[in-house]
Short mmCIF file of C-alpha atoms and ligand atoms in Angstrom, two decimals:
data_model
loop_
_atom_site.label_atom_id
_atom_site.label_comp_id
_atom_site.label_asym_id
_atom_site.label_seq_id
_atom_site.Cartn_x
_atom_site.Cartn_y
_atom_site.Cartn_z
CA MET A 1 70.95 139.74 -188.54
CA ALA A 2 71.51 142.01 -191.58
CA THR A 3 68.68 144.22 -192.19
CA LYS A 4 68.12 145.92 -195.44
CA ASN A 5 68.11 149.72 -195.94
CA LYS A 6 67.39 152.14 -198.91
CA ALA A 7 67.86 155.59 -199.25
CA ALA A 8 67.18 158.57 -201.64
CA TRP A 9 70.30 159.46 -202.32
CA ILE A 10 71.84 162.78 -203.43
CA ARG A 11 74.85 161.52 -205.77
CA ALA A 12 76.40 164.85 -206.87
CA LYS A 13 76.16 168.73 -206.47
CA HIS A 14 72.83 169.81 -208.06
CA ASP A 15 71.79 165.90 -208.66
CA LYS A 16 68.03 166.04 -209.66
CA PRO A 17 65.98 163.90 -208.90
CA LEU A 18 67.10 162.06 -206.02
CA GLN A 19 67.55 158.26 -206.90
CA VAL A 20 66.69 155.49 -204.69
CA ASP A 21 69.07 152.66 -203.98
CA THR A 22 70.31 150.34 -201.20
CA ALA A 23 71.93 152.19 -198.17
CA LEU A 24 74.42 150.42 -195.38
CA PRO A 25 72.06 149.05 -192.80
CA PRO A 26 73.07 151.57 -189.92
CA ALA A 27 74.60 150.15 -186.42
CA PRO A 28 74.17 152.60 -183.38
CA GLY A 29 77.02 153.73 -181.99
CA PRO A 30 77.25 154.90 -178.23
CA GLY A 31 74.36 157.24 -177.33
CA GLU A 32 72.67 156.26 -180.74
CA VAL A 33 69.63 154.92 -182.12
CA VAL A 34 68.36 153.61 -184.99
CA ILE A 35 64.96 154.64 -186.16
CA ARG A 36 62.90 152.36 -188.54
CA ASN A 37 61.45 155.69 -190.21
CA ALA A 38 57.63 155.76 -190.83
CA ALA A 39 57.27 159.59 -191.96
CA ILE A 40 60.10 162.18 -192.77
CA ALA A 41 59.27 165.89 -193.02
CA ILE A 42 61.06 168.20 -195.73
CA ASN A 43 62.72 171.41 -194.70
CA PRO A 44 63.77 174.22 -196.66
CA ILE A 45 67.62 173.71 -196.42
CA ASP A 46 66.89 170.28 -198.26
CA TRP A 47 65.75 171.55 -201.41
CA LYS A 48 68.37 174.53 -200.98
CA ILE A 49 71.24 172.48 -201.08
CA GLN A 50 70.08 170.88 -204.39
CA ASP A 51 69.31 173.75 -206.21
CA TYR A 52 72.43 176.00 -205.17
CA GLY A 53 75.21 173.18 -204.29
CA PHE A 54 76.32 174.59 -201.03
CA LEU A 55 77.07 173.03 -197.68
CA VAL A 56 77.32 169.43 -198.32
CA GLU A 57 81.25 168.81 -199.22
CA HIS A 58 80.98 164.94 -199.82
CA TYR A 59 78.71 162.97 -202.25
CA PRO A 60 76.83 161.05 -202.51
CA THR A 61 75.03 161.82 -199.34
CA ILE A 62 71.35 161.36 -197.99
CA LEU A 63 69.37 164.66 -196.85
CA GLY A 64 67.03 165.05 -194.37
CA GLU A 65 66.69 166.32 -190.55
CA ASP A 66 63.52 165.13 -189.24
CA VAL A 67 62.04 161.43 -188.81
CA ALA A 68 59.27 159.86 -186.82
CA GLY A 69 59.18 155.98 -186.69
CA ILE A 70 59.93 152.90 -184.19
CA VAL A 71 63.29 152.15 -182.35
CA GLN A 72 64.77 149.35 -184.12
CA ASP A 73 67.91 148.98 -182.42
CA VAL A 74 69.89 150.90 -179.60
CA GLY A 75 73.47 151.65 -179.25
CA PRO A 76 75.50 151.62 -175.69
CA GLY A 77 74.62 153.96 -173.19
CA VAL A 78 71.16 154.92 -174.63
CA MET A 79 68.92 155.75 -171.27
CA ARG A 80 65.77 156.93 -172.32
CA LEU A 81 64.68 154.94 -175.16
CA ARG A 82 64.35 151.35 -175.87
CA LYS A 83 63.38 149.05 -179.17
CA GLY A 84 59.85 149.23 -180.23
CA GLN A 85 59.28 152.87 -178.97
CA ARG A 86 57.35 155.43 -181.03
CA VAL A 87 59.77 158.58 -181.49
CA ILE A 88 60.74 161.71 -183.39
CA GLY A 89 64.09 162.73 -184.07
CA ASN A 90 66.34 165.51 -185.19
CA VAL A 91 69.44 163.87 -187.18
CA HIS A 92 72.57 166.16 -188.13
CA GLY A 93 74.02 164.20 -190.92
CA LEU A 94 74.45 167.66 -192.89
CA ASP A 95 76.53 169.13 -189.78
CA ASN A 96 78.86 165.92 -189.67
CA GLY A 97 79.00 164.47 -193.11
CA ASN A 98 77.48 161.06 -192.13
CA PRO A 99 74.91 159.44 -194.50
CA ALA A 100 73.65 157.21 -191.56
CA GLN A 101 71.96 160.39 -190.00
CA GLY A 102 70.42 161.77 -193.20
CA ALA A 103 66.36 161.44 -192.96
CA PHE A 104 65.58 160.23 -196.07
CA GLN A 105 66.07 156.16 -195.85
CA LEU A 106 64.57 153.66 -194.39
CA LEU A 107 66.61 153.29 -191.21
CA THR A 108 68.54 156.51 -189.79
CA THR A 109 70.85 156.49 -187.07
CA ALA A 110 69.59 159.52 -184.46
CA GLU A 111 71.61 160.79 -181.33
CA GLU A 112 69.24 160.05 -178.22
CA THR A 113 69.85 163.63 -177.11
CA TYR A 114 67.65 165.00 -179.87
CA MET A 115 65.19 162.73 -179.75
CA SER A 116 61.74 162.16 -177.70
CA PRO A 117 59.01 159.24 -177.41
CA ILE A 118 55.89 160.40 -178.88
CA PRO A 119 51.89 159.44 -177.55
CA GLU A 120 50.05 156.82 -179.37
CA SER A 121 47.43 159.27 -179.94
CA LEU A 122 49.87 161.38 -182.51
CA SER A 123 50.56 160.19 -185.60
CA PHE A 124 53.82 159.48 -187.15
CA GLU A 125 53.03 162.11 -190.10
CA ARG A 126 51.78 164.93 -187.87
CA ALA A 127 55.18 164.19 -185.14
CA ALA A 128 57.43 164.54 -188.40
CA VAL A 129 56.92 168.30 -188.40
CA LEU A 130 58.63 169.17 -185.01
CA PRO A 131 62.16 167.81 -184.69
CA SER A 132 64.21 170.28 -186.38
CA ALA A 133 62.08 173.09 -185.39
CA ILE A 134 62.36 172.17 -181.86
CA SER A 135 66.07 172.38 -182.20
CA THR A 136 66.39 175.58 -184.40
CA ALA A 137 63.61 177.15 -181.58
CA SER A 138 65.84 175.94 -178.76
CA SER A 139 69.15 177.56 -180.10
CA ALA A 140 67.13 180.74 -180.87
CA LEU A 141 65.29 181.14 -177.54
CA TYR A 142 67.53 179.53 -174.90
CA SER A 143 71.05 179.96 -176.01
CA LYS A 144 72.71 182.32 -173.55
CA ALA A 145 74.36 183.84 -176.88
CA ASN A 146 70.77 184.21 -178.49
CA LEU A 147 67.83 185.20 -176.43
CA ALA A 148 68.74 183.30 -173.52
CA LEU A 149 65.13 183.00 -172.24
CA PRO A 150 64.11 180.69 -169.09
CA PHE A 151 63.57 177.15 -170.21
CA PRO A 152 60.11 176.07 -170.63
CA SER A 153 58.21 173.96 -168.23
CA LEU A 154 54.75 172.44 -168.20
CA GLU A 155 53.70 175.13 -165.37
CA PRO A 156 55.16 178.13 -166.69
CA LYS A 157 55.27 181.12 -164.45
CA PRO A 158 54.72 184.85 -165.72
CA SER A 159 58.43 185.95 -166.51
CA GLY A 160 57.33 189.97 -167.55
CA LYS A 161 59.61 188.93 -170.53
CA THR A 162 58.43 189.87 -174.19
CA ILE A 163 59.59 188.39 -177.46
CA VAL A 164 58.41 189.35 -180.92
CA VAL A 165 58.25 186.25 -183.53
CA TRP A 166 58.81 187.24 -187.12
CA GLY A 167 57.00 184.63 -189.31
CA GLY A 168 54.74 182.91 -186.41
CA ALA A 169 53.13 180.55 -189.42
CA SER A 170 56.60 179.22 -190.37
CA SER A 171 57.66 175.79 -188.96
CA VAL A 172 60.30 177.22 -186.95
CA GLY A 173 57.83 179.82 -185.62
CA SER A 174 55.12 177.56 -184.55
CA THR A 175 57.44 175.68 -182.45
CA ALA A 176 59.16 178.89 -181.17
CA ILE A 177 56.27 180.29 -180.19
CA GLN A 178 54.71 177.10 -178.06
CA LEU A 179 58.00 177.09 -176.32
CA ALA A 180 58.51 180.92 -175.43
CA THR A 181 54.68 180.80 -174.19
CA ALA A 182 55.68 177.65 -171.82
CA SER A 183 58.73 179.64 -170.36
CA GLY A 184 56.18 182.27 -169.35
CA VAL A 185 57.16 184.86 -172.08
CA THR A 186 54.65 187.12 -173.78
CA VAL A 187 54.76 186.75 -177.48
CA LEU A 188 54.13 189.04 -180.22
CA ALA A 189 53.82 187.26 -183.70
CA THR A 190 53.59 188.25 -187.76
CA ALA A 191 51.84 186.28 -190.06
CA SER A 192 49.50 186.52 -192.78
CA LYS A 193 45.69 187.68 -192.04
CA LYS A 194 44.48 184.03 -192.96
CA ASN A 195 47.01 182.59 -190.06
CA PHE A 196 46.03 185.03 -186.89
CA GLU A 197 43.74 182.58 -185.66
CA TYR A 198 46.22 179.67 -186.17
CA VAL A 199 49.21 181.77 -184.71
CA ARG A 200 47.16 182.85 -181.64
CA SER A 201 46.39 178.85 -180.70
CA LEU A 202 49.87 178.24 -180.61
CA GLY A 203 49.88 181.10 -177.64
CA ALA A 204 50.84 184.35 -179.21
CA SER A 205 48.95 187.28 -177.25
CA LYS A 206 49.12 189.46 -180.49
CA VAL A 207 49.35 189.05 -184.23
CA PHE A 208 50.34 191.39 -186.90
CA ASP A 209 50.08 191.37 -190.58
CA TYR A 210 53.43 191.22 -191.96
CA LYS A 211 52.13 192.63 -195.18
CA ASP A 212 50.53 195.60 -193.51
CA PRO A 213 52.94 198.72 -194.08
CA SER A 214 52.19 199.84 -190.69
CA VAL A 215 53.16 196.64 -188.93
CA VAL A 216 56.62 197.98 -187.43
CA ASP A 217 54.49 200.92 -186.07
CA GLN A 218 52.01 198.72 -184.40
CA ILE A 219 54.32 196.26 -183.21
CA LEU A 220 56.51 199.32 -181.65
CA SER A 221 52.93 200.80 -179.96
CA SER A 222 52.27 197.06 -178.43
CA LEU A 223 55.70 196.87 -177.06
CA ILE A 224 55.79 200.47 -175.31
CA ALA A 225 52.08 199.93 -174.33
CA THR A 226 52.79 196.79 -172.71
CA SER A 227 56.02 198.17 -170.96
CA CYS A 228 54.67 201.28 -170.02
CA ALA A 229 51.26 199.20 -168.46
CA GLN A 230 53.50 197.30 -166.53
CA PHE A 231 55.37 200.07 -164.90
CA LEU A 232 52.37 202.34 -164.48
CA GLY A 233 48.94 200.75 -165.31
CA SER A 234 47.18 203.94 -166.49
CA VAL A 235 46.46 204.62 -170.01
CA GLU A 236 46.90 208.43 -169.76
CA GLU A 237 50.60 207.74 -168.16
CA ILE A 238 51.43 205.41 -170.84
CA LEU A 239 50.35 207.78 -173.76
CA GLY A 240 52.33 210.36 -171.98
CA LEU A 241 55.52 208.27 -172.03
CA ILE A 242 55.03 206.68 -175.46
CA ASP A 243 58.14 208.17 -176.64
CA ARG A 244 60.36 206.88 -174.25
CA PRO A 245 60.79 203.48 -175.01
CA GLU A 246 64.04 203.14 -173.07
CA THR A 247 61.69 202.10 -170.18
CA ASP A 248 61.25 198.91 -171.47
CA ALA A 249 63.90 196.55 -169.79
CA ASP A 250 61.44 193.60 -170.44
CA PHE A 251 61.47 193.36 -174.22
CA VAL A 252 64.07 190.72 -175.19
CA GLY A 253 64.08 190.74 -178.89
CA VAL A 254 63.13 189.29 -181.86
CA LEU A 255 63.22 185.72 -183.36
CA ASP A 256 63.00 186.00 -187.12
CA ALA A 257 62.06 182.67 -188.43
CA VAL A 258 62.36 184.15 -191.62
CA SER A 259 65.32 186.09 -192.39
CA THR A 260 65.08 187.99 -195.52
CA ASP A 261 66.11 191.29 -196.28
CA GLU A 262 62.80 192.40 -195.94
CA THR A 263 61.97 191.07 -192.72
CA ILE A 264 65.43 192.23 -191.23
CA ALA A 265 64.81 195.77 -192.22
CA CYS A 266 61.16 195.78 -190.31
CA TRP A 267 62.94 194.36 -187.09
CA LYS A 268 66.04 196.91 -187.32
CA THR A 269 63.34 199.66 -187.00
CA ILE A 270 61.95 198.22 -183.73
CA LEU A 271 65.58 197.46 -182.46
CA HIS A 272 66.73 200.86 -182.92
CA ARG A 273 64.29 202.16 -180.30
CA PHE A 274 65.22 199.36 -177.54
CA GLU A 275 68.78 199.71 -176.40
CA ASN A 276 69.22 196.13 -175.04
CA ALA A 277 66.86 194.33 -177.34
CA ARG A 278 68.50 191.43 -179.47
CA ALA A 279 67.63 189.28 -182.90
CA VAL A 280 68.09 186.33 -183.53
CA VAL A 281 68.04 184.98 -187.29
CA THR A 282 67.91 181.34 -188.91
CA LEU A 283 69.80 182.27 -191.74
CA PRO A 284 73.28 183.24 -191.63
CA VAL A 285 73.98 186.90 -189.95
CA PRO A 286 74.45 189.41 -193.17
CA ALA A 287 77.79 190.93 -193.20
CA GLY A 288 77.86 194.21 -191.24
CA LEU A 289 74.62 193.97 -189.64
CA ASP A 290 76.02 192.66 -186.26
CA GLU A 291 78.28 196.03 -186.03
CA PHE A 292 75.14 197.95 -185.44
CA PHE A 293 72.56 195.28 -183.76
CA LYS A 294 72.99 192.72 -181.17
CA VAL A 295 72.03 189.98 -183.99
CA THR A 296 73.43 186.35 -183.74
CA SER A 297 72.22 183.43 -185.71
CA VAL A 298 70.87 180.06 -184.59
CA GLU A 299 73.79 177.35 -184.39
CA ILE A 300 72.28 173.82 -183.89
CA HIS A 301 75.65 172.38 -183.75
CA LEU A 302 76.33 174.38 -180.70
CA LEU A 303 73.46 172.57 -178.73
CA ASP A 304 76.25 169.49 -178.55
CA SER A 305 78.61 171.93 -176.50
CA ARG A 306 78.07 175.61 -175.67
CA ASP A 307 74.38 175.04 -175.29
CA LYS A 308 73.86 171.64 -173.75
CA ASP A 309 71.98 172.81 -171.16
CA ALA A 310 69.36 174.03 -173.64
CA ARG A 311 69.30 170.88 -175.57
CA ASP A 312 68.59 168.92 -172.26
CA ALA A 313 65.84 171.31 -170.72
CA VAL A 314 63.89 171.11 -174.01
CA TRP A 315 64.54 167.59 -175.76
CA ARG A 316 64.93 165.63 -172.42
CA ASP A 317 62.96 167.50 -169.78
CA TYR A 318 60.24 169.24 -171.56
CA VAL A 319 59.21 167.85 -175.05
CA PRO A 320 58.63 164.14 -174.19
CA THR A 321 56.04 165.03 -171.13
CA ALA A 322 54.79 168.12 -173.13
CA LEU A 323 53.58 165.93 -175.78
CA ALA A 324 52.23 163.37 -173.80
CA THR A 325 49.97 165.91 -172.05
CA GLY A 326 49.12 167.83 -175.35
CA LYS A 327 51.12 170.94 -174.02
CA LEU A 328 53.00 170.89 -177.29
CA GLN A 329 51.17 170.60 -180.37
CA ALA A 330 52.82 169.02 -183.25
CA LYS A 331 52.24 172.15 -185.90
CA PRO A 332 52.02 173.05 -188.49
CA GLU A 333 49.69 171.22 -190.57
CA PRO A 334 51.32 168.23 -192.46
CA ILE A 335 50.63 168.10 -196.01
CA VAL A 336 51.21 164.14 -196.35
CA LEU A 337 52.27 162.78 -199.35
CA ASN A 338 52.33 158.85 -199.78
CA GLY A 339 54.66 156.92 -202.21
CA GLY A 340 57.86 156.25 -199.96
CA LEU A 341 61.08 157.14 -200.77
CA GLU A 342 60.57 157.67 -204.41
CA MET A 343 58.15 160.81 -203.23
CA ILE A 344 60.80 162.35 -201.56
CA GLN A 345 61.84 164.37 -204.89
CA THR A 346 58.19 165.57 -205.30
CA ALA A 347 57.45 166.42 -201.62
CA MET A 348 61.07 168.93 -202.17
CA ASP A 349 59.52 170.61 -205.10
CA ARG A 350 56.18 170.86 -203.21
CA HIS A 351 57.80 172.67 -200.48
CA LYS A 352 59.63 174.96 -202.67
CA ALA A 353 56.72 175.94 -204.51
CA GLY A 354 55.60 177.47 -201.02
CA VAL A 355 53.58 176.57 -197.82
CA SER A 356 51.61 178.65 -195.49
CA ALA A 357 51.23 177.09 -191.86
CA GLN A 358 52.03 173.61 -193.18
CA LYS A 359 54.96 171.34 -193.76
CA VAL A 360 55.40 168.82 -196.13
CA VAL A 361 55.79 165.25 -195.04
CA VAL A 362 56.67 162.10 -196.78
CA GLN A 363 54.79 158.60 -195.39
CA LEU A 364 57.42 155.88 -196.03
N1 NAP B 401 69.89 177.62 -189.22
C1 NAP B 401 69.11 176.31 -188.98
O1 NAP B 401 69.45 175.59 -188.31
C2 NAP B 401 67.69 176.57 -189.55
C3 NAP B 401 67.01 175.15 -189.11
C4 NAP B 401 65.75 175.39 -189.74
C5 NAP B 401 65.63 176.12 -190.62
N2 NAP B 401 66.22 177.64 -190.72
C6 NAP B 401 65.87 178.27 -191.95
O2 NAP B 401 64.73 178.93 -191.52
C7 NAP B 401 63.73 179.37 -192.30
C8 NAP B 401 62.60 179.00 -192.05
O3 NAP B 401 62.53 177.62 -191.92
P1 NAP B 401 61.03 177.42 -191.79
O4 NAP B 401 60.75 175.87 -192.16
O5 NAP B 401 60.27 177.32 -190.63
O6 NAP B 401 59.82 177.84 -192.80
P2 NAP B 401 58.43 177.49 -193.59
O7 NAP B 401 57.82 176.96 -192.63
O8 NAP B 401 58.77 176.82 -195.05
O9 NAP B 401 58.06 179.12 -193.61
C9 NAP B 401 56.89 179.40 -194.61
C10 NAP B 401 56.25 180.59 -193.35
O10 NAP B 401 56.99 181.60 -193.83
C11 NAP B 401 56.03 182.56 -193.69
N3 NAP B 401 56.63 183.94 -194.01
C12 NAP B 401 56.95 184.31 -195.45
N4 NAP B 401 57.51 185.53 -195.83
C13 NAP B 401 57.61 186.20 -194.68
C14 NAP B 401 57.54 187.52 -194.35
N5 NAP B 401 57.97 188.18 -194.83
N6 NAP B 401 57.06 187.59 -193.06
C15 NAP B 401 56.67 186.54 -192.06
N7 NAP B 401 56.47 185.70 -192.19
C16 NAP B 401 56.66 185.13 -193.49
C17 NAP B 401 54.47 181.94 -194.23
O11 NAP B 401 53.92 182.72 -193.41
P3 NAP B 401 52.22 182.80 -193.71
O12 NAP B 401 51.63 181.77 -194.41
O13 NAP B 401 51.46 183.64 -192.76
O14 NAP B 401 52.18 184.28 -195.03
C18 NAP B 401 54.71 180.65 -194.35
O15 NAP B 401 53.94 180.25 -193.25
C19 NAP B 401 64.31 178.91 -193.39
O16 NAP B 401 64.76 179.62 -194.39
C20 NAP B 401 65.34 177.77 -193.48
O17 NAP B 401 66.37 177.11 -194.22
C21 NAP B 401 67.29 177.41 -190.47
#
């Protein structure tokens, strides 16, 4: 039976506003699922592509990475999902150039490996904030080329490791804090003061105001004190060793969810003090930076090859049960816009205007 589909198309470089028009009804290939989208979320990359005209080579196409909805059809070899199930999915039309895998349409094709069922208690609008943040955080935290943390578990054991998440109130930061905590890792995070309680509620053990000029000193003091406390346990000894950060074998590094010149300047000062620590950025590594620091970028496309084990440990083994048991929260808070595909351009403009511990979601 033919099923009608519609999409919010970007027809050419810099094309604005998006145009709602018919789209091909997708047919699922091996390992693929067709989702009837109930809600989609906006990511910074969507309005950046429209404004700057980069990344996409072939137009017209369909943007969007995050969907929540109901499984309409399953392709050969799909084992974990069935028709009628409520799900979320992170889709990769931007990486593979296939408009069928864009989120901004009524019916999207998704790979089962980047999907999870969601519980009845979780609305589609809330659930839609998670998918691309899950994949991004998985690459940053678990890839051997990045922070290489232990995989998350429902009953984590303390690993003795510590990381800093710069931008804990961002979408990527919010999920990364929750996953790292589920890996038994201590998380120090930065955020605006108004978001301290929010970031603590995700599992961060300490939160620092990134607008405070002494934020780097505060984090360094905390890292050094944590390290010394693990070795010695006495305040006097800690104070005596405060200038010997090289004793810290357990500070793994920084996940910079924001990755601007300003945030990079901050963690560079921190990394100077810790020989083995590294940083992961969510944007391309600035030229030359990796000559002086151990710094790498998240690479979601490598979750299909080099980092398959990390992808499966998170998307297959952790997320479904963690959502069902409430251990993984669908955060940050959605700003929900009604109005279907026609509302997506407004939603992109709303995200571009700035969000704080929020993600813009469109109800379809
Ligand atoms: N490479 C990839 O595959 C990939 C995937 C996803 C995202 N990204 C990139 O990752 C970045 C983050 O995306 P997102 O969706 O997570 O962003 P977002 O949620 O839109 O980020 C907004 C948040 O950033 C925080 N922030 C802004 N400046 C900050 C600073 N100087 N220090 C600390 N926090 C700061 C704000 O915190 P307060 O509200 O507390 O001030 C705000 O809550 C974007 O550049 C995006 O393009 C890359």
